Coordinates of C-alpha atoms in Angstrom, one line a residue:
M1 CA 9.8 -30.7 -9.5
A2 CA 7.2 -30.7 -6.8
T3 CA 3.9 -32.4 -7.3
P4 CA 1.0 -30.0 -7.9
G5 CA -1.2 -29.6 -4.8
A6 CA -3.7 -27.3 -3.2
Y7 CA -1.1 -24.9 -1.9
L8 CA 1.3 -24.9 -4.8
F9 CA 1.7 -21.9 -7.1
P10 CA 2.6 -22.6 -10.8
I11 CA 5.7 -21.1 -12.3
S12 CA 5.2 -21.1 -16.0
E13 CA 7.9 -21.3 -18.7
R14 CA 7.5 -17.6 -19.4
V15 CA 8.0 -16.7 -15.8
A16 CA 11.1 -19.0 -15.6
F17 CA 12.5 -17.4 -18.7
L18 CA 11.9 -13.9 -17.4
S19 CA 13.5 -14.9 -14.1
R20 CA 16.6 -16.0 -15.9
V21 CA 16.7 -12.7 -17.8
H22 CA 16.3 -10.8 -14.6
I23 CA 19.2 -12.7 -12.9
G24 CA 21.4 -12.4 -16.0
T25 CA 20.7 -8.6 -16.2
T26 CA 21.4 -8.1 -12.5
I27 CA 24.7 -9.9 -12.5
S28 CA 25.9 -8.3 -15.8
L29 CA 25.0 -4.7 -14.7
L30 CA 26.5 -5.3 -11.3
A31 CA 29.8 -6.4 -12.8
L32 CA 29.7 -3.4 -15.1
C33 CA 28.9 -0.9 -12.3
L34 CA 31.7 -2.1 -10.1
I35 CA 34.3 -0.7 -12.4
P36 CA 33.4 3.0 -12.2
F37 CA 32.1 2.5 -8.6
F38 CA 35.6 1.5 -7.3
A39 CA 37.2 4.0 -9.6
R40 CA 35.1 6.7 -7.9
I41 CA 36.1 5.6 -4.5
Y42 CA 39.8 5.3 -5.6
I43 CA 40.0 8.9 -6.8
R44 CA 37.9 10.2 -3.8
L45 CA 35.4 12.3 -5.7
C46 CA 33.0 12.3 -2.7
S47 CA 33.2 11.4 0.9
I48 CA 33.8 7.7 1.6
A49 CA 30.6 5.6 1.8
D50 CA 30.1 1.9 2.1
W51 CA 27.8 0.3 -0.4
A52 CA 26.9 -3.4 -0.5
L53 CA 25.8 -4.8 -3.9
L54 CA 25.2 -8.5 -3.6
A55 CA 23.9 -10.9 -6.2
R56 CA 23.4 -14.7 -6.1
E57 CA 23.1 -16.7 -9.2
Q58 CA 20.0 -18.8 -9.4
F59 CA 18.6 -21.2 -12.0
V60 CA 14.8 -21.0 -12.4
Q61 CA 12.8 -23.7 -14.1
P62 CA 9.0 -24.1 -14.6
Q63 CA 7.7 -25.7 -11.5
Y64 CA 5.2 -25.4 -8.6
I65 CA 6.3 -23.6 -5.5
P66 CA 4.8 -23.9 -2.0
F67 CA 2.7 -21.2 -0.4
D68 CA 5.3 -20.2 2.1
R69 CA 7.9 -19.6 -0.7
A70 CA 5.4 -17.6 -2.7
L71 CA 4.6 -15.5 0.4
E72 CA 8.3 -14.9 0.9
A73 CA 8.6 -13.7 -2.7
V74 CA 5.7 -11.3 -2.1
I75 CA 7.2 -10.0 1.1
L76 CA 10.6 -9.4 -0.5
A77 CA 8.9 -7.6 -3.5
Y78 CA 7.0 -5.4 -1.1
F79 CA 10.0 -4.3 0.9
A80 CA 12.0 -3.9 -2.3
I81 CA 9.8 -0.9 -3.2
P82 CA 11.0 1.4 -0.4
M83 CA 14.6 0.1 -0.8
W84 CA 14.4 1.0 -4.5
C85 CA 13.1 4.5 -3.7
L86 CA 15.8 5.0 -1.1
S87 CA 18.6 3.8 -3.4
M88 CA 17.5 6.1 -6.3
T89 CA 17.3 9.0 -3.8
L90 CA 20.8 8.4 -2.6
I91 CA 22.1 8.0 -6.2
K92 CA 20.5 11.3 -7.2
T93 CA 21.7 13.0 -4.1
S94 CA 25.2 11.9 -4.9
V95 CA 24.9 13.4 -8.4
V96 CA 23.5 16.7 -7.1
L97 CA 26.2 17.1 -4.4
T98 CA 28.9 16.3 -7.0
L99 CA 27.6 19.0 -9.4
L100 CA 27.4 21.5 -6.5
R101 CA 31.1 21.2 -6.1
L102 CA 31.5 23.0 -9.3
P103 CA 31.6 26.9 -9.4
L104 CA 28.0 27.3 -10.7
K105 CA 25.7 30.2 -11.2
R106 CA 23.1 30.8 -8.6
A107 CA 20.3 29.8 -11.0
W108 CA 21.9 26.3 -11.5
K109 CA 22.3 25.9 -7.7
V110 CA 18.6 26.7 -7.3
V111 CA 17.7 24.1 -9.9
L112 CA 19.9 21.4 -8.3
Y113 CA 18.6 22.1 -4.8
S114 CA 15.0 22.1 -6.1
L115 CA 15.6 18.7 -7.8
L116 CA 17.1 17.4 -4.5
A117 CA 14.1 18.6 -2.5
V118 CA 11.6 17.0 -4.9
Q119 CA 13.4 13.7 -4.8
L120 CA 13.6 13.7 -1.0
T121 CA 10.0 14.7 -0.7
Y122 CA 9.0 11.8 -3.1
W123 CA 11.1 9.3 -1.1
L124 CA 9.5 10.4 2.2
A125 CA 5.9 10.4 0.8
N126 CA 6.4 7.0 -0.9
T127 CA 7.8 5.4 2.3
I128 CA 4.9 6.7 4.4
Y129 CA 2.4 5.4 1.8
I130 CA 4.0 2.0 1.5
F131 CA 4.1 1.4 5.3
S132 CA 0.7 2.9 6.2
K133 CA -1.6 1.9 3.4
C134 CA -2.9 -1.3 4.9
R135 CA -4.5 -2.2 8.3
P136 CA -3.2 -4.5 9.7
H137 CA 0.2 -3.7 8.3
H138 CA 1.1 -7.3 7.3
A139 CA -2.1 -7.4 5.1
A140 CA 0.0 -5.6 2.5
W141 CA 1.7 -8.8 1.6
D142 CA -0.4 -11.5 3.3
F143 CA -3.6 -11.9 1.2
T144 CA -5.0 -14.5 3.6
V145 CA -5.8 -11.9 6.2
A146 CA -9.6 -11.8 6.4
T147 CA -10.1 -8.3 7.8
R148 CA -7.7 -6.4 5.6
H149 CA -8.2 -2.8 4.7
C150 CA -6.0 -1.7 1.8
P151 CA -6.4 0.7 -1.1
S152 CA -7.5 -0.8 -4.4
E153 CA -5.0 -2.0 -7.0
E154 CA -6.2 0.9 -9.2
T155 CA -5.1 3.3 -6.5
D156 CA -1.7 1.6 -6.2
V157 CA -1.2 2.0 -9.9
V158 CA -2.2 5.7 -9.8
V159 CA 0.3 6.3 -6.9
S160 CA 3.0 4.4 -8.8
S161 CA 2.3 6.4 -12.0
I162 CA 2.7 9.7 -10.1
G163 CA 5.9 8.4 -8.6
S164 CA 7.2 7.2 -12.0
A165 CA 6.5 10.7 -13.5
I166 CA 8.5 12.3 -10.7
N167 CA 11.3 9.8 -11.0
I168 CA 11.5 10.1 -14.8
G169 CA 11.5 13.9 -14.5
T170 CA 14.4 13.9 -12.0
D171 CA 16.2 11.3 -14.0
L172 CA 16.0 13.3 -17.2
A173 CA 16.9 16.6 -15.5
L174 CA 20.0 15.1 -13.7
S175 CA 21.1 13.5 -17.0
V176 CA 20.7 16.7 -19.1
A177 CA 21.7 19.3 -16.6
P178 CA 25.4 18.1 -16.3
M179 CA 25.6 18.3 -20.1
F180 CA 24.7 22.0 -20.2
I181 CA 26.8 22.8 -17.1
L182 CA 29.9 21.0 -18.3
W183 CA 29.5 22.0 -22.0
N184 CA 29.8 25.7 -21.0
L185 CA 33.2 25.1 -19.6
R186 CA 35.8 26.7 -21.9
R187 CA 37.5 23.4 -22.6
P188 CA 38.5 21.6 -25.8
V189 CA 35.6 20.2 -27.7
R190 CA 36.9 16.6 -27.5
E191 CA 37.1 16.8 -23.7
R192 CA 33.6 18.2 -23.4
I193 CA 32.2 15.5 -25.7
L194 CA 33.8 12.9 -23.5
I195 CA 32.5 14.4 -20.3
C196 CA 29.0 14.8 -21.6
S197 CA 29.0 11.3 -23.0
L198 CA 29.9 9.9 -19.6
T199 CA 27.3 12.0 -17.7
G200 CA 24.7 11.3 -20.4
M201 CA 24.5 7.6 -19.4
G202 CA 21.7 8.6 -17.1
L203 CA 19.4 8.9 -20.1
F204 CA 19.5 5.0 -20.3
A205 CA 18.1 5.0 -16.8
T206 CA 15.4 7.3 -17.9
V207 CA 14.5 4.9 -20.7
A208 CA 14.3 2.0 -18.2
S209 CA 12.1 4.1 -15.9
I210 CA 9.7 4.8 -18.8
I211 CA 9.5 1.2 -19.8
K212 CA 8.9 0.1 -16.2
A213 CA 6.1 2.7 -15.9
V214 CA 4.4 1.3 -19.0
V215 CA 4.6 -2.3 -17.6
I216 CA 3.2 -1.2 -14.2
A217 CA 0.3 0.5 -15.9
E218 CA -0.7 -3.0 -17.3
W219 CA -0.6 -4.5 -13.8
T220 CA -4.4 -4.6 -13.3
R221 CA -5.1 -6.0 -16.8
T222 CA -2.5 -8.8 -16.9
D223 CA -3.3 -12.5 -16.7
D224 CA 0.1 -13.5 -15.5
R225 CA 1.0 -11.5 -12.4
W226 CA 4.3 -13.4 -11.8
A227 CA 5.6 -12.6 -15.3
T228 CA 4.6 -9.0 -14.9
A229 CA 6.3 -8.8 -11.5
I230 CA 9.5 -10.3 -12.8
T231 CA 9.5 -7.8 -15.8
I232 CA 9.0 -4.9 -13.4
A233 CA 11.8 -6.2 -11.2
T234 CA 14.2 -6.5 -14.2
W235 CA 13.6 -2.9 -15.4
T236 CA 13.9 -1.7 -11.8
I237 CA 17.3 -3.3 -11.3
T238 CA 18.3 -2.0 -14.7
E239 CA 17.3 1.5 -13.7
Q240 CA 19.2 1.3 -10.5
F241 CA 22.5 -0.1 -11.8
V242 CA 22.5 2.2 -14.9
S243 CA 22.0 5.1 -12.5
V244 CA 24.9 4.0 -10.4
L245 CA 27.0 3.6 -13.6
A246 CA 26.0 7.1 -14.7
A247 CA 26.8 8.6 -11.3
C248 CA 30.2 7.0 -11.1
S249 CA 31.2 7.1 -14.8
P250 CA 32.7 10.6 -14.7
S251 CA 35.4 9.0 -12.5
L252 CA 36.6 7.2 -15.7
K253 CA 37.6 10.5 -17.4
T254 CA 41.1 10.5 -16.1
P255 CA 41.8 6.8 -16.9
I256 CA 40.3 7.3 -20.4
E257 CA 42.5 10.3 -20.9
K258 CA 45.6 8.3 -19.9
L259 CA 44.5 5.5 -22.2
L260 CA 44.0 7.8 -25.2
S261 CA 47.3 9.5 -24.5
K262 CA 49.1 6.2 -25.0
F263 CA 47.8 6.2 -28.5
G264 CA 48.9 9.8 -29.1
I265 CA 45.4 11.3 -28.6
A266 CA 45.6 14.1 -26.0
L267 CA 42.3 15.6 -24.9
V268 CA 43.8 18.4 -22.9
E269 CA 46.8 19.4 -20.8
H270 CA 46.0 20.6 -17.4
N271 CA 46.9 20.5 -13.7
P272 CA 46.1 16.9 -12.5
N273 CA 45.2 18.4 -9.1
I274 CA 42.2 20.2 -10.5
S275 CA 39.3 18.2 -11.9
F276 CA 36.0 19.3 -13.3
V277 CA 34.3 17.4 -10.4
H278 CA 36.7 18.6 -7.7
M279 CA 37.6 22.1 -6.9
P280 CA 40.1 22.2 -4.1
S281 CA 39.4 24.4 -1.1
R282 CA 42.5 26.5 -1.9
L283 CA 41.0 27.5 -5.2
R284 CA 41.1 31.1 -4.4
E285 CA 44.6 31.3 -3.1
G286 CA 47.6 32.5 -5.1
E287 CA 49.1 30.3 -7.8
L288 CA 46.5 27.6 -7.5
R289 CA 43.8 30.1 -8.3
R290 CA 45.6 31.2 -11.4
Q291 CA 46.1 27.6 -12.5
A292 CA 42.4 26.9 -12.0
R293 CA 41.5 29.9 -14.2
E294 CA 43.9 28.7 -16.8
W295 CA 42.4 25.2 -16.7
M296 CA 38.9 26.7 -17.0
G297 CA 40.0 28.3 -20.3
D298 CA 40.4 31.9 -19.2
D299 CA 42.2 33.4 -22.2
D300 CA 43.1 36.5 -20.3
T301 CA 45.5 34.6 -18.2
Q302 CA 47.7 34.1 -21.2
V303 CA 48.1 37.9 -21.9
N304 CA 47.5 39.5 -18.5
V305 CA 50.1 39.5 -15.8
V306 CA 48.8 40.1 -12.2
V307 CA 51.5 41.3 -9.8
S308 CA 51.8 39.8 -6.4
N309 CA 50.2 42.8 -4.5
S310 CA 46.8 42.5 -6.4
T311 CA 43.9 43.0 -4.0
D312 CA 41.5 40.2 -3.1
Q313 CA 38.7 42.2 -4.7
T314 CA 40.5 42.1 -8.1
H315 CA 41.1 38.4 -7.7
G316 CA 37.4 37.8 -6.9
K317 CA 36.4 39.8 -10.0
R318 CA 38.7 37.8 -12.3
D319 CA 37.5 34.5 -10.8
I320 CA 33.9 35.4 -11.3
E321 CA 34.5 36.5 -14.9
S322 CA 36.5 33.4 -15.7
L323 CA 33.7 31.2 -14.6
G324 CA 31.1 33.0 -16.6
E325 CA 29.3 34.8 -13.8
K326 CA 28.6 37.9 -15.9
S327 CA 25.7 38.9 -13.7
A328 CA 27.7 38.7 -10.6
S329 CA 30.8 40.5 -12.0
S330 CA 29.0 43.8 -12.0
S331 CA 29.0 43.8 -8.2
T332 CA 32.8 43.8 -8.3
S333 CA 33.2 46.3 -11.1
A334 CA 34.5 49.1 -8.7
P335 CA 37.9 50.3 -9.7
T336 CA 40.8 48.7 -7.8
S337 CA 44.4 49.6 -7.6
G338 CA 47.6 47.5 -7.6
T339 CA 46.9 45.6 -10.9
V340 CA 49.0 46.1 -13.9
T341 CA 48.1 44.5 -17.2
S342 CA 50.0 44.2 -20.4
N343 CA 48.0 43.6 -23.6
G344 CA 49.9 41.7 -26.2

């Protein structure tokens, strides 16, 4: 332990304990997130992307740290803010793009694109504010600058609170929206419960965001800034990793189904080439289209026989009806020829 001096900053027992909690939480959540993350890459739900999630174990004890090390911590914390915002934006963008692969109604597409626009706008505005709020720029983390011009801490808290409200709102919307979208699929109840449970993990990220916002609101009134900063960092990393877990967890649906099938529990029988998160480009072609309608739970496919010379307009009408697009089906309600049905 260093000897206390004029340029040494104290690290209390509480700060050391919170640091150990932060590191333990980070490593545990990272290990947990790697499972669905690599499962997602393995089954190729989205385009291939490279992510680097690194953690280094540290052991923090109460001590005094030199000024340059304290300054380094402040700099890292400062640049962690835009990196956090960018990571959350990328995670939510991934969720939105995954949902847009589903055959959705126009209203749902508008909602998803709106959420994406809000998140991208927030990321851009937050980044501009972070990197332009102080003059000179390095005064944002170097409090020894004599002629620094920065917003007050109260202003920072207000800006952070607005950002937290936007972040919590998008977290909640992207956690609940998949439940409504996927629950309306005409699938067995057990399968829908499994899917909604996996996508609903994002609610835990929402809880972490709320707790973090409460801690940030206490920033100007706290006596121990180090302890508050570590607490904020812990909830931030929890929010990030839980969001990654929620975004990737639907990839575990197939492994879970296979695991349950070994115990004689079958959720559903379907074409393994068609997934609720992946609609192949040949969805509207011939036999694969019929299999997709059957997987989506179109009861008519069990009693109706469509002959091979059915028109594309008839196929389009049946696809729209099987996906619940009642409003759009009226546009294809014109009589067509070449379709013979037999009602059992």
